[in-house]
Coordinates of C-alpha atoms in Angstrom, one line a residue:
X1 CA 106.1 -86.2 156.8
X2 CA 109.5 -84.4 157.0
X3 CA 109.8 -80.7 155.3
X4 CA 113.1 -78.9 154.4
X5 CA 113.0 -75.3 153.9
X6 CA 116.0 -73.1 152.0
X7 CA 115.6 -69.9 151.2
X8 CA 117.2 -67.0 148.5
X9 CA 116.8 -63.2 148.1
X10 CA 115.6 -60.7 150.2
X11 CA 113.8 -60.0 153.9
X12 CA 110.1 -60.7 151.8
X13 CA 111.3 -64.0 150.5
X14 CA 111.9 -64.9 154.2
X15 CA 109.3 -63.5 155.8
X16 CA 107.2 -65.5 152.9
X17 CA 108.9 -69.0 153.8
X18 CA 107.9 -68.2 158.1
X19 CA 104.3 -68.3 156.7
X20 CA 104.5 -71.0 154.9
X21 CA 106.4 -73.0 157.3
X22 CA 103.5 -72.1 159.7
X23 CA 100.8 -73.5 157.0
X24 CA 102.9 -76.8 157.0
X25 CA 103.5 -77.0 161.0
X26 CA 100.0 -76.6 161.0
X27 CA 98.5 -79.7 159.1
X28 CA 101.2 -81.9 160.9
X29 CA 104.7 -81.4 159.3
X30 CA 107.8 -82.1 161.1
X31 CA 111.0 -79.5 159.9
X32 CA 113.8 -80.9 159.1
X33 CA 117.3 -78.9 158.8
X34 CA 118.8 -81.9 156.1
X35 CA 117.1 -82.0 152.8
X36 CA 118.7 -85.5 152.7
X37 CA 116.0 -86.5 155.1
X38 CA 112.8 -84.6 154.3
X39 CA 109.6 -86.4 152.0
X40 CA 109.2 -82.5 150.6
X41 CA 111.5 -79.9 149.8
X42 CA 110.4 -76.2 149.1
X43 CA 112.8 -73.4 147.5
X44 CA 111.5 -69.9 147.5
X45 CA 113.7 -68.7 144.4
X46 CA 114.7 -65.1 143.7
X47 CA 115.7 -63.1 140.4
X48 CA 116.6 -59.8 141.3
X49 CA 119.8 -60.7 138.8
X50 CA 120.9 -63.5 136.3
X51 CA 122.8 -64.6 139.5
X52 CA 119.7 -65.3 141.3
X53 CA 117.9 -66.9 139.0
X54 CA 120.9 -69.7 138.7
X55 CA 121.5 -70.2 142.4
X56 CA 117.8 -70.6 142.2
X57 CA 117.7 -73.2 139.5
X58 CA 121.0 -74.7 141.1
X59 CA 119.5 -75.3 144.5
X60 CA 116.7 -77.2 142.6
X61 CA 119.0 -79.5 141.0
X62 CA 121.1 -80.1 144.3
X63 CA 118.0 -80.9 145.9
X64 CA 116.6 -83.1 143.5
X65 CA 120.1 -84.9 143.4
X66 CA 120.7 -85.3 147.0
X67 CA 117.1 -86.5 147.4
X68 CA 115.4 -88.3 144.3
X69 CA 112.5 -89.6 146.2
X70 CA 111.3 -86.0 148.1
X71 CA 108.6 -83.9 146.2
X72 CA 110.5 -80.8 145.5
X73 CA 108.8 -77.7 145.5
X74 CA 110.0 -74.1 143.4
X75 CA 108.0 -71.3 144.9
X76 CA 108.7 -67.2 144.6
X77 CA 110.4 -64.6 141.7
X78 CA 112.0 -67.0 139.6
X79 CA 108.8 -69.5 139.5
X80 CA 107.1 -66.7 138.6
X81 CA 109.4 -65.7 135.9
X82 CA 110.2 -69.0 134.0
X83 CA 107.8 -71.5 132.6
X84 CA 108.8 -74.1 134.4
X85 CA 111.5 -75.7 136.3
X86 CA 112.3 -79.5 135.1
X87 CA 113.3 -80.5 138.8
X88 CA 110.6 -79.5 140.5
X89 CA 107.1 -81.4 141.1
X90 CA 105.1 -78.5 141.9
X91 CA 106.0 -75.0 141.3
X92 CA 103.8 -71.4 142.9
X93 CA 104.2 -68.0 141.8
X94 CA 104.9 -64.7 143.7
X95 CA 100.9 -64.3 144.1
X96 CA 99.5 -68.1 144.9
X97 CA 102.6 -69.4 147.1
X98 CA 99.7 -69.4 150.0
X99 CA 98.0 -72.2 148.1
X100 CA 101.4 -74.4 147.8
X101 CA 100.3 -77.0 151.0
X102 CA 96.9 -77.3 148.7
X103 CA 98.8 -78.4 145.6
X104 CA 100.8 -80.3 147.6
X105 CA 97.9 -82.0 148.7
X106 CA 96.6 -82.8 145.8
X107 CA 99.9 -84.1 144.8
X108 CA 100.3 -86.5 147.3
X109 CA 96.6 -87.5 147.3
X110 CA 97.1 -88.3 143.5
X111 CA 99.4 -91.1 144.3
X112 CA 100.7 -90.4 140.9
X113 CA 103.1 -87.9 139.4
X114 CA 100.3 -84.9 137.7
X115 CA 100.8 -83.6 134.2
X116 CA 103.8 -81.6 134.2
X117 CA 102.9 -78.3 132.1
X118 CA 99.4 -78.5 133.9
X119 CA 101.0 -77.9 137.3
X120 CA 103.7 -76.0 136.9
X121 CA 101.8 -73.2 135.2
X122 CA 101.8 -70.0 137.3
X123 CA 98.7 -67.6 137.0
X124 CA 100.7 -64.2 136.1
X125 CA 100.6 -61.3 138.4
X126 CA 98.2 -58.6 137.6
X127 CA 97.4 -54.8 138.0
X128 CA 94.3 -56.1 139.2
X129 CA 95.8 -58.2 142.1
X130 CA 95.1 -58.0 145.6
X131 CA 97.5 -58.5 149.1
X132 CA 98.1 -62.6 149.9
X133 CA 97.5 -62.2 153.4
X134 CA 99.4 -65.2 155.3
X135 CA 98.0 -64.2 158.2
X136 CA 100.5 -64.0 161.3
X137 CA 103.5 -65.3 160.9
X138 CA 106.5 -66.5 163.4
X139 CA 109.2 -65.2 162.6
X140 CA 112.4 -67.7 164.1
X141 CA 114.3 -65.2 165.5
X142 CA 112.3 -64.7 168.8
X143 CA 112.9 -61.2 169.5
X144 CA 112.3 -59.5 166.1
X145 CA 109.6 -60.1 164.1
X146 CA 109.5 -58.8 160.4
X147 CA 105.9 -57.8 159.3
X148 CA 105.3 -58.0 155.3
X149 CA 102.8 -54.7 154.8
X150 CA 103.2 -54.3 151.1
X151 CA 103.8 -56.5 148.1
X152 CA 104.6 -55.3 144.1
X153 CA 106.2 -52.3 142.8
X154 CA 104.9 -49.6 140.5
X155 CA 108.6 -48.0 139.7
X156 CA 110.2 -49.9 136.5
X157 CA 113.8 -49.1 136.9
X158 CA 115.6 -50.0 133.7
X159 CA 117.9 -52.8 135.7
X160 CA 114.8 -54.4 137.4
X161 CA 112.7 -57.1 136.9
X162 CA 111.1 -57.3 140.2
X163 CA 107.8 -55.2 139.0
X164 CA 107.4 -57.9 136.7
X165 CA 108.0 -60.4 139.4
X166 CA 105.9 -59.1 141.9
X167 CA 103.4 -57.0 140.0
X168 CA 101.9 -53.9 141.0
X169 CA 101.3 -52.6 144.6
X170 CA 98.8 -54.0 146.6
X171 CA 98.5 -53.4 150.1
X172 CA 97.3 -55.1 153.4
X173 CA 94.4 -53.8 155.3
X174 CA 95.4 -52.0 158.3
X175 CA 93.4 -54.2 160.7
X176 CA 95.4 -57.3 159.7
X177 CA 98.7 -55.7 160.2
X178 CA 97.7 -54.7 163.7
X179 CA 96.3 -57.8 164.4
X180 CA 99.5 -59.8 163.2
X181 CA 101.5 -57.4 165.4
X182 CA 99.1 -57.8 168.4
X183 CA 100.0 -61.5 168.1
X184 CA 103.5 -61.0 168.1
X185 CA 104.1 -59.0 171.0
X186 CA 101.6 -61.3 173.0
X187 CA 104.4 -63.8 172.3
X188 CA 106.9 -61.6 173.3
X189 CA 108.9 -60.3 170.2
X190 CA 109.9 -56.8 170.9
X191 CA 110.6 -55.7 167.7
X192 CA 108.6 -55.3 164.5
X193 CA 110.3 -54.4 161.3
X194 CA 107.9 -53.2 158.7
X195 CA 108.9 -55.1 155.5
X196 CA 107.6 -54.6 151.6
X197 CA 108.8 -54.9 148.2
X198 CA 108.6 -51.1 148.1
X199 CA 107.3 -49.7 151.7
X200 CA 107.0 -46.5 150.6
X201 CA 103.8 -47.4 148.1
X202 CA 101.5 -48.2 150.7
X203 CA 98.4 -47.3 150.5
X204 CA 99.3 -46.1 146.8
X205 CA 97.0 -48.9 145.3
X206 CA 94.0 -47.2 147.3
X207 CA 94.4 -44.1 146.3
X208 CA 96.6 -43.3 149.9
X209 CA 99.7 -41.2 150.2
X210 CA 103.1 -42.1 152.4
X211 CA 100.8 -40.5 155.4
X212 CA 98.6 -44.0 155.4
X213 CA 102.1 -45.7 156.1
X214 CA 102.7 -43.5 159.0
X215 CA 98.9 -43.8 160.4
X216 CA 100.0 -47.8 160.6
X217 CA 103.5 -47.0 162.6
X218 CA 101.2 -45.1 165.2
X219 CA 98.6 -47.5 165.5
X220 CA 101.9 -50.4 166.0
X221 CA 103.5 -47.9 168.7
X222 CA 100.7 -48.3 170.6
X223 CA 101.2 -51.9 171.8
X224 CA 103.3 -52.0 174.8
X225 CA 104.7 -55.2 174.1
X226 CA 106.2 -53.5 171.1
X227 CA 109.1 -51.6 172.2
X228 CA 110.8 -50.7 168.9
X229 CA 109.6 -50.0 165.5
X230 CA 112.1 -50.7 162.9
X231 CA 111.6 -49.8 158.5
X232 CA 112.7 -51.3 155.5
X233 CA 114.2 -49.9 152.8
X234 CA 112.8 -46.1 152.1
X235 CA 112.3 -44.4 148.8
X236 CA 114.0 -40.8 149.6
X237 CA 111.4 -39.1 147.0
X238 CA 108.4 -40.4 148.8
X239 CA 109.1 -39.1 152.4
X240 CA 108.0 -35.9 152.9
X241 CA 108.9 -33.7 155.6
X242 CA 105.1 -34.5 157.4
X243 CA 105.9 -38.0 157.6
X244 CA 109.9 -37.3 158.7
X245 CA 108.0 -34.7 161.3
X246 CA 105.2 -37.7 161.9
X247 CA 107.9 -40.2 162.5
X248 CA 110.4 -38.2 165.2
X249 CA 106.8 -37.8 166.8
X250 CA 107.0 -41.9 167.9
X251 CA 110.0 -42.3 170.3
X252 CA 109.8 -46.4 169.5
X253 CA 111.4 -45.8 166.4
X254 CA 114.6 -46.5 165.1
X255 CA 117.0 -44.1 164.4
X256 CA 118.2 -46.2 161.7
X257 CA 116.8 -45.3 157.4
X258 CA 118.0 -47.6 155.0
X259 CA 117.4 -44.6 151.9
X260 CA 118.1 -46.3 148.5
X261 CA 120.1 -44.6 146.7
X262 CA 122.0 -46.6 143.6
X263 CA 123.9 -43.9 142.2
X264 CA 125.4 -40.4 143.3
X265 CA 125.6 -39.7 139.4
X266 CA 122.2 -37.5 138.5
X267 CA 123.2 -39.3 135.1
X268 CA 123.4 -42.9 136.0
X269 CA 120.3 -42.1 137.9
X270 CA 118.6 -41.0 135.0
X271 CA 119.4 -44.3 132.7
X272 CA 118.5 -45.7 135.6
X273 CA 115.2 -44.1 135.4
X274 CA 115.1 -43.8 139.4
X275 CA 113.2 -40.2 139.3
X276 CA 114.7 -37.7 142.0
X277 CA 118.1 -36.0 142.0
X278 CA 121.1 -36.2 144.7
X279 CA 120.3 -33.1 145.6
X280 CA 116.7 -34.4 146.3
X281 CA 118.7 -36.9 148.3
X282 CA 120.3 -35.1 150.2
X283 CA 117.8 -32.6 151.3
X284 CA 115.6 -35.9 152.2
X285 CA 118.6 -36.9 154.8
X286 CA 119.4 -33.3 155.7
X287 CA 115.8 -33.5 156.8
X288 CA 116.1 -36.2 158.8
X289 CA 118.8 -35.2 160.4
X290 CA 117.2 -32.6 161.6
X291 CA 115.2 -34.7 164.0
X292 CA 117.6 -38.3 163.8
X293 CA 121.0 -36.0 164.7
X294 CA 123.1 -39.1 165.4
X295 CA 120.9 -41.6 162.5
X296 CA 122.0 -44.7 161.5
X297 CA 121.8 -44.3 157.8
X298 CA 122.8 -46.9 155.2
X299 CA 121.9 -47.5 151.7
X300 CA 122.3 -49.6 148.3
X301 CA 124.5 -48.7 145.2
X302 CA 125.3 -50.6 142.1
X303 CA 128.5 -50.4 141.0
X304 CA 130.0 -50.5 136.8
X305 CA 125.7 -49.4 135.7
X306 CA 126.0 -49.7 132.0
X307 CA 128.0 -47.1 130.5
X308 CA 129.0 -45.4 133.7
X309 CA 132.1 -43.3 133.3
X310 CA 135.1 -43.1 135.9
X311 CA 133.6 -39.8 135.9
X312 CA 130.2 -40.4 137.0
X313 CA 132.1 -43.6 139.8
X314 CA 133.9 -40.6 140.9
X315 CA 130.8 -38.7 141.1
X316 CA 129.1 -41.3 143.7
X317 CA 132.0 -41.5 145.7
X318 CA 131.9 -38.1 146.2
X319 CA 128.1 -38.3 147.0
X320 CA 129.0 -41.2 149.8
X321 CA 130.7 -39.2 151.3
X322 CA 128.7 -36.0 151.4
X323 CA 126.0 -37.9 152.6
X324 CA 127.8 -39.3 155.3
X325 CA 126.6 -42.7 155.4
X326 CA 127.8 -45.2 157.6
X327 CA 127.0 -48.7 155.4
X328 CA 126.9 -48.9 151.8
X329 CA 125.6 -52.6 150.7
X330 CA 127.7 -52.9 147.1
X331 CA 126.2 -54.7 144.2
X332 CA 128.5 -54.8 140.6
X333 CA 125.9 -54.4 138.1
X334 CA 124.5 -57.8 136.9
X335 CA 122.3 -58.1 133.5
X336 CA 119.3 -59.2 133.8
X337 CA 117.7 -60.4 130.6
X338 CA 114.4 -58.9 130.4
X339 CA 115.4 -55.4 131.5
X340 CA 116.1 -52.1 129.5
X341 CA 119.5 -52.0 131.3
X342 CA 120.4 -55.3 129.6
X343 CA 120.3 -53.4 126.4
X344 CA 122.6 -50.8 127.0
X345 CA 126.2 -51.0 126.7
X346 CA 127.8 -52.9 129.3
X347 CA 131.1 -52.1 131.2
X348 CA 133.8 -54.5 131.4
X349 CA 133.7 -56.8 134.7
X350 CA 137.1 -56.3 135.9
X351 CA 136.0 -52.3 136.0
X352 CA 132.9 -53.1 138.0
X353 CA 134.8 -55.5 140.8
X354 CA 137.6 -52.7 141.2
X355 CA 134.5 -49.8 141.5
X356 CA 132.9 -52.5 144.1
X357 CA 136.3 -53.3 145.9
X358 CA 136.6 -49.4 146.5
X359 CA 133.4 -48.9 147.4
X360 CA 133.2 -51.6 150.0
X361 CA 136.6 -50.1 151.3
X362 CA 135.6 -47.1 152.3
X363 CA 131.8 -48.2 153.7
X364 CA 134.0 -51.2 156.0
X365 CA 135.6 -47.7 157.1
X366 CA 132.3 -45.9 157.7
X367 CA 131.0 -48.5 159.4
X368 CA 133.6 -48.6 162.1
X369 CA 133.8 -44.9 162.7
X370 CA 130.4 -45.0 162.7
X371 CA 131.1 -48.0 165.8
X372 CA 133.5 -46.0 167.2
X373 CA 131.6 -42.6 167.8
X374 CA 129.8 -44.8 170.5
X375 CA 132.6 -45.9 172.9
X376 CA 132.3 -44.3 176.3
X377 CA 128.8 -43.6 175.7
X378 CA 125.6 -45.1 177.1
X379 CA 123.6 -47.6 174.7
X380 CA 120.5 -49.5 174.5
X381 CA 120.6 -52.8 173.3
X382 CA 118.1 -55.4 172.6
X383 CA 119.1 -58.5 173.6
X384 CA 118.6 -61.7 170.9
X385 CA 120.8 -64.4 171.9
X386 CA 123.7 -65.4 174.2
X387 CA 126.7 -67.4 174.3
X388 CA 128.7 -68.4 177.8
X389 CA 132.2 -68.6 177.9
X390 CA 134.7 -69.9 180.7
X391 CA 135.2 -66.4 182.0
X392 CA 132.1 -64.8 181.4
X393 CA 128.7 -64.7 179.4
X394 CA 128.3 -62.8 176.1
X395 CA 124.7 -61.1 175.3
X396 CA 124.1 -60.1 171.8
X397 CA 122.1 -57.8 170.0
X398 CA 121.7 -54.6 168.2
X399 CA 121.5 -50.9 169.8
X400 CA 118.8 -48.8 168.3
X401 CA 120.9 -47.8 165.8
X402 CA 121.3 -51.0 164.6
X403 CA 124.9 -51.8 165.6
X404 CA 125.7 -55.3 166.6
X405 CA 126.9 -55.4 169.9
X406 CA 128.8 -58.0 172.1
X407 CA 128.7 -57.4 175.8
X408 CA 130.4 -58.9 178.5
X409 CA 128.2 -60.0 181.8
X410 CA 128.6 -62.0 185.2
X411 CA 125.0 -63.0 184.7
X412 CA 123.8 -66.0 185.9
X413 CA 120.7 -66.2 184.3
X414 CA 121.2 -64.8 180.3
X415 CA 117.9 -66.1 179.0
X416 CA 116.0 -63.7 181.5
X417 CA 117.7 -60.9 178.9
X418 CA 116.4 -62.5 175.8
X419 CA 113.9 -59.8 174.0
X420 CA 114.6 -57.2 176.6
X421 CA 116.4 -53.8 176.3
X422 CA 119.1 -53.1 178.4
X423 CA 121.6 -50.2 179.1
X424 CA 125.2 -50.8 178.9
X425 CA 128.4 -48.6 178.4
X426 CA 130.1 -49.4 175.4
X427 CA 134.2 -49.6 175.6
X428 CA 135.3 -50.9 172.5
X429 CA 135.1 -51.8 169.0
X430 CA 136.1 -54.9 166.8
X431 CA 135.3 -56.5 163.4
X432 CA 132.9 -53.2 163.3
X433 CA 130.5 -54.3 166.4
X434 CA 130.5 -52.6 169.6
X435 CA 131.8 -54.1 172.8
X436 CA 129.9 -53.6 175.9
X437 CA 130.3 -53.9 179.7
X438 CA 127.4 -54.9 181.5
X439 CA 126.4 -54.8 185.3
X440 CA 123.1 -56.2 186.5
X441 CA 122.8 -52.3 188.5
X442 CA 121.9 -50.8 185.0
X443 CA 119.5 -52.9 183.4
X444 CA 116.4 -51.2 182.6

């Protein structure tokens, strides 16, 4: 039987849909890149906003329409969220979407269609709930793997619904993260990318402090085949200046912090109930710059929160800048029904897309100064794919800092780069990615 993946939302969702690609590979699958030809379609949905949640239902829809006879299958946030979705067969939550090949299963072995409300009802998440351990999962890429460490989130922030998605924290056991990443680097990927609904909780379901999550990153830097630790999304009021010091202590790791941040305004931060101050902020990545002089450091803001004044946008801007970041991912504010945020009084749309266009402005300039400030210099890159050309052949990849980078070779044999780190001297910038030279001579 043919199987047709697609998937929405965030890193989790995907790192979610390698595992259970695996479980069907496993028991005899065959993928198929055309829902048009697959006997089973699976959608892991997302609804982090309203938007979500209809691109989720929509992609149900489209593949129910394109394909009447395949089973289709709703796993993921929005599953979990809704109480049931009319064109879908068999539906998993956010907790049991490890047990969607057994439903399947019994699906298929019940040469019959099952009662719908009986099998699309989703056992709600739970304080009491522990970490759905996939196991070790493949992530496509071939060079960078993302490990999923966490799941759930204990924070509540009036504009999200994830916590009620997800449920509360519950975190994997040590041994079967190091064991996943032994796996991976046996196979050659070269990065691992810690992943988690919220990274920073940890351990926090067993009592543990941030210092739990920095015992794992040691244990992972200890696997030569791993030669560069990479982090998800960091909460600035959980990393203390220990786990900052702990951290510079590991010379595999990235000088790149994704610190979310959502507003510069100490007032929008309040309604958004996101508990700690810019100025907490700041000190966190005055602090890490300390150690990370020349970071990478990017982050998330919503733009047009309810009731934000042109005062408090002005106020973020401001912040941006201070900060110094060199990415900003921009999200207008989007109700999600469910939410305190969806209660409060809402600012007109055409405000939000202007606050967003002028936002994304000025990170599309950060971004390329930030590019810039590496020409003429020396960079490590790890290579992840390659394209030849008449004249020459182009390796790709990201530099430690995470900058996407485009270097010219006279290689003969590219793939012998693939998952290695090499040096090259950047010389240029365009569309906001390095360009490179490259001479087999300095290859490390």
């Amino acid at each position: 039987m043919k199987v047709y993946f697609y998937t929405l939302g965030c890193r989790v969702n995907q790192y979610e849909t390698d595992a259970v690609r695996e479980h069907f590979l496993e028991a005899g699958f065959e993928l198929t890149e055309n829902p048009e030809d697959a006997d089973v379609c699976v959608v892991n949905t997302c609804t982090v906003t309203s938007e979500a949640d209809r691109k989720s239902r929509q992609s149900l829809r489209k593949m129910a329409r394109l394909n009447p006879n395949a089973i289709i299958c709703a796993m993921g946030c929005a599953a979990e969220m809704t109480d049931g979705f009319v064109d879908a067969d068999i539906v998993c939550g956010t907790r049991d979407k490890h047990l969607l090949l057994e439903k399947l299963q019994e699906y298929i072995s019940s040469n019959a269609k099952l009662d719908h409300k009986s099998e699309h009802a989703v056992p709600p998440v739970t304080r009491e709930d522990t970490y759905a351990d996939f196991g070790t999962v493949l992530s496509p890429e071939g060079t960078r793997a993302f490990v999923k460490i966490e799941d759930g989130c204990n924070n509540f922030c009036t504009y999200c619904i994830i916590p009620f998605a997800r449920g509360r924290v519950a975190s994997r056991e040590k041994n079967s993260i190091l064991e996943e990443v032994r796996n991976l680097s046996e196979r050659g990927f070269s990065e691992i990318c810690l992943t988690g609904i919220h990274l920073c909780s940890y351990g926090k379901d067993r009592n543990e402090d941030i210092m739990s999550l920095l015992d794992v990153i040691e244990e992972i830097s200890k696997f030569d085949g791993v030669k560069r630790i990479s982090l998800g999304s960091l909460e600035p009021k959980s990393i203390t200046d220990d786990f900052i010091k702990g951290l510079a202590s590991i010379d595999k790791i990235s000088p790149h912090f994704h610190l979310s941040l959502q507003s510069g305004s100490d007032t929008v931060l309040k309604r958004m109930n996101r508990h700690y101050s810019t100025e907490l902020y700041l000190d966190r990545v005055n602090e890490l710059r300390k150690y990370y002089p020349n970071m990478s450091l990017t982050t998330d803001v919503i733009c047009g929160f309810p009731e934000e004044t042109d005062e408090e946008f002005q106020e973020t801007i401001d912040f941006v800048k201070k900060a110094r970041f060199n990415k900003i991912h921009v999200f207008p504010y989007s109700i999600r029904k469910g939410t305190k945020a969806a209660s409060m009084n809402q600012v007109d749309g055409a405000i939000k897309k202007e606050r967003s266009k002028n936002l994304i402005e000025w990170s599309n300039g950060a971004e390329t100064d930030f590019a810039n400030s590496f020409v003429d210099k020396d960079v490590e890159v790890l290579v992840e794919a390659y394209e030849k050309t008449p004249k020459s052949t182009i390796l790709k990849g990201y530099t430690n800092e995470y900058v996407y980078t485009l270097i010219t070779s006279d290689v003969d044999n590219p793939e012998h780069y693939i998952g290695k780190i090499i040096e090259v001297k950047a010389i240029g910038v365009a569309n906001m990615q390095i360009i490179a030279k490259f001479s087999v001579k300095n290859s490390l």
